[in-house]
Amino acid sequence: MGNNLVQKIFESHLVSGSLEPGGQAAIAIDQTLTQDATGTMAYLQFEALGIPRVKTKLSVSYVDHNMLQTGFENADDHRFLQTFAAKYGILFSRPGNGICHQVHLERFAKPGETLLGSDSHTPNAGAMGMIAIGAGGLDVAIAMGGGPYHLKMPEIVLVRLKGRLRSWVSSKDVILELLRRLTVKGGVGKIFEFGGPGVKTLSIPERATIANLGAELGATTTLFPSDERTLEFLKAQEREKDWAPLEAGPDARYNQAIEIDLRKLEPLIAHPSSPDRVVPVREVAGREVRQVCIGSCNNSSYMDLMSVAKILKGQKIHPDVSLTITPGSKQVFEMIARNGAMADLISAGARILESACGPCIGMGQAPPSGAVSIRTMNRNFQGRSGTPDDQVYLASPYVASACALEGVITDPRTLGMKPPRIPMPKRFFIDDSLILAPSPDPEDVAIERGPNIKPLPTRGPLEDVMEGSVLLKVGDHITTDHILPAGARVLPLRSNIPAISKHLFERLDPDFFKKAKESGGGFVVGGENYGQGSSREHAALAPMFAGIRAVIAKSYARIHRSNLINFGILPLTFQDEKEFDGIQQEDRLRIERVRSRLETNGRLTIWNVTQRRAFEVSHGLNPREMEILLAGGLLNYTRKSA
Ligand code: MIC
Ligand code: SF4
């Protein structure tokens, strides 16, 4: 009984391997989720596997990212996804039903089960006591086909919460505090399990706010126990049959422990342009604010929006601020519409957006140039909002509401108002009519494929000799938003790799793709935590299409490293980090006997032809990853071993 909760769930799902930290484990996946921006690729890949029906207990396809429909592309993708789901046994959450993570928490997340999602914020469902992991679409496709998920077993960190949050302090401040202490790479190779007496003071939506931003720590996932508060939430969702109590054993052991005294926290805010640049709000109070965006898969719950409505009721927002509100789901939207809170928000001057990712991923609502935008979201990477010189700060709905009223960054404790207290509803409004069941007659369903949906590009087995130039050299913490941006212009091209590839690295070098194509491919050199952020496999698919053979970096973010391997790109690490300084953009590199060296040696030697010197890199691949790379990617490997 000495196990921690992570080990308990992993043990009950272990297919093969070892659960020791650092060991290779394969776990069975009960549920999958996809969203539209990663979903079309994931389903094209599932189709390529030739499996007639998904084999999971539950698979849901959400539409929430690509909702602007400024051209035919988004709408065509929606039709593809809807018909695909009907044919292959997948539930389809229609556009308008809400953001994947919020809806999944409300309607499907289940204590003790496993969830793999083609979105990095899948750990949101960890609030419900489930192991929920974000992955590339191809990994999710394999899981839908009944295959296990392979991972290097992370270390397990206990985050012991004690005390209770004070007025105007929110669960967002708990995770901002962790980001302040640990930074955006502090969670790489770790799972954060929350425990201690403070846990029971937090409702499920509050826990979800914390679990969701675990992705920003770089963590594999985040997990809460399943307790009376979980039951309370499931009852209110008319899902109490899904409840099971789950907690760590009395003498559970962890690789590390961190303590947070909830009483000691104060309202916090993350500076532009990284979620870990966290300071107390009072330190930046008084800066002019031009935009406030409340919503995203973080902080868009019923309780979040009710507290915003309570604060704004009877008041008007500052004339220099544009305030947008995005309800996280149809359930939230309908509840605040029915109880009148929506009227309070509209009357205060809020602009109400549809229930979708929206401003979080630059799908509209780009802020004014150089202006401060306060957002309740989870990412503030430079330019993600759609404005290249944006100044996006991340904070709780309390802070965001205070800023909307005052027009400057404001600590909500200085508003001189009674803090809102929103109880958990006894029953949420339940109407699943926008979730479509799969067809009982799959053979009668024809999949609709618009002209934007292009076949999946493929590549052959790994080359034995790699030669080319360093097409780009970048520094630390390059995000997938730098590698392949999203936003209103690029996101609609997610089903069209030849078209989207033209945007590869465009924020860093507008001619990158042209240069890569003209020179027949080459290498990219990066710093620490390369590929931080989203799970989009397009950030590996487009480089593959452009002919990138290997990335050489100081270290990698977990999901992006897997995506590189899945698409046959070598993720190499400097043996001696000083070599990073020695290598220049445009240097010509050559790696010989790649295949045989991979099989026999942990290291490869790179010959810098331009500088006439050699340096060593390691690949750190496990035997399965090596096979995948030798085959030229996971799809080739899976077909070969089928
Ligand atoms: C994000 O928040 O960056 C996204 C957009 O949801 C991505 C997925 C994608 O790029 O489609 C993520 O978090 O994985
Ligand atoms: Fe959507 Fe933003 Fe959440 Fe990503 S982080 S799933 S873009 S709301």
XYZ file of C-alpha atoms and ligand atoms in Angstrom, residues 35 64-65 99-101 119-121 212 295-298 356-358 360-361 377-379 384, ligand 2:
31
model
C -9.034 18.765 -31.264
C -12.636 24.253 -30.819
C -9.486 25.763 -32.370
C -13.108 23.783 -25.568
C -11.887 20.187 -25.469
C -10.353 20.235 -21.984
C -3.118 18.670 -27.178
C -0.527 19.644 -24.605
C -3.111 20.744 -22.028
C -3.813 22.453 -16.945
C -11.363 32.434 -21.133
C -9.413 29.590 -22.811
C -9.196 26.041 -21.499
C -7.887 27.677 -18.334
C -13.646 28.171 -28.435
C -9.901 28.754 -28.041
C -10.155 32.138 -29.775
C -5.550 32.173 -26.756
C -4.265 30.871 -30.079
C -4.835 31.853 -20.288
C -1.834 29.589 -19.996
C 0.629 30.832 -22.630
C 1.136 34.097 -30.129
Fe -7.096 26.049 -26.924
Fe -5.527 27.803 -25.748
Fe -6.297 25.674 -24.451
Fe -4.549 25.423 -26.459
S -4.241 26.485 -24.528
S -6.361 24.126 -26.048
S -5.309 27.024 -27.821
S -7.621 27.313 -25.183
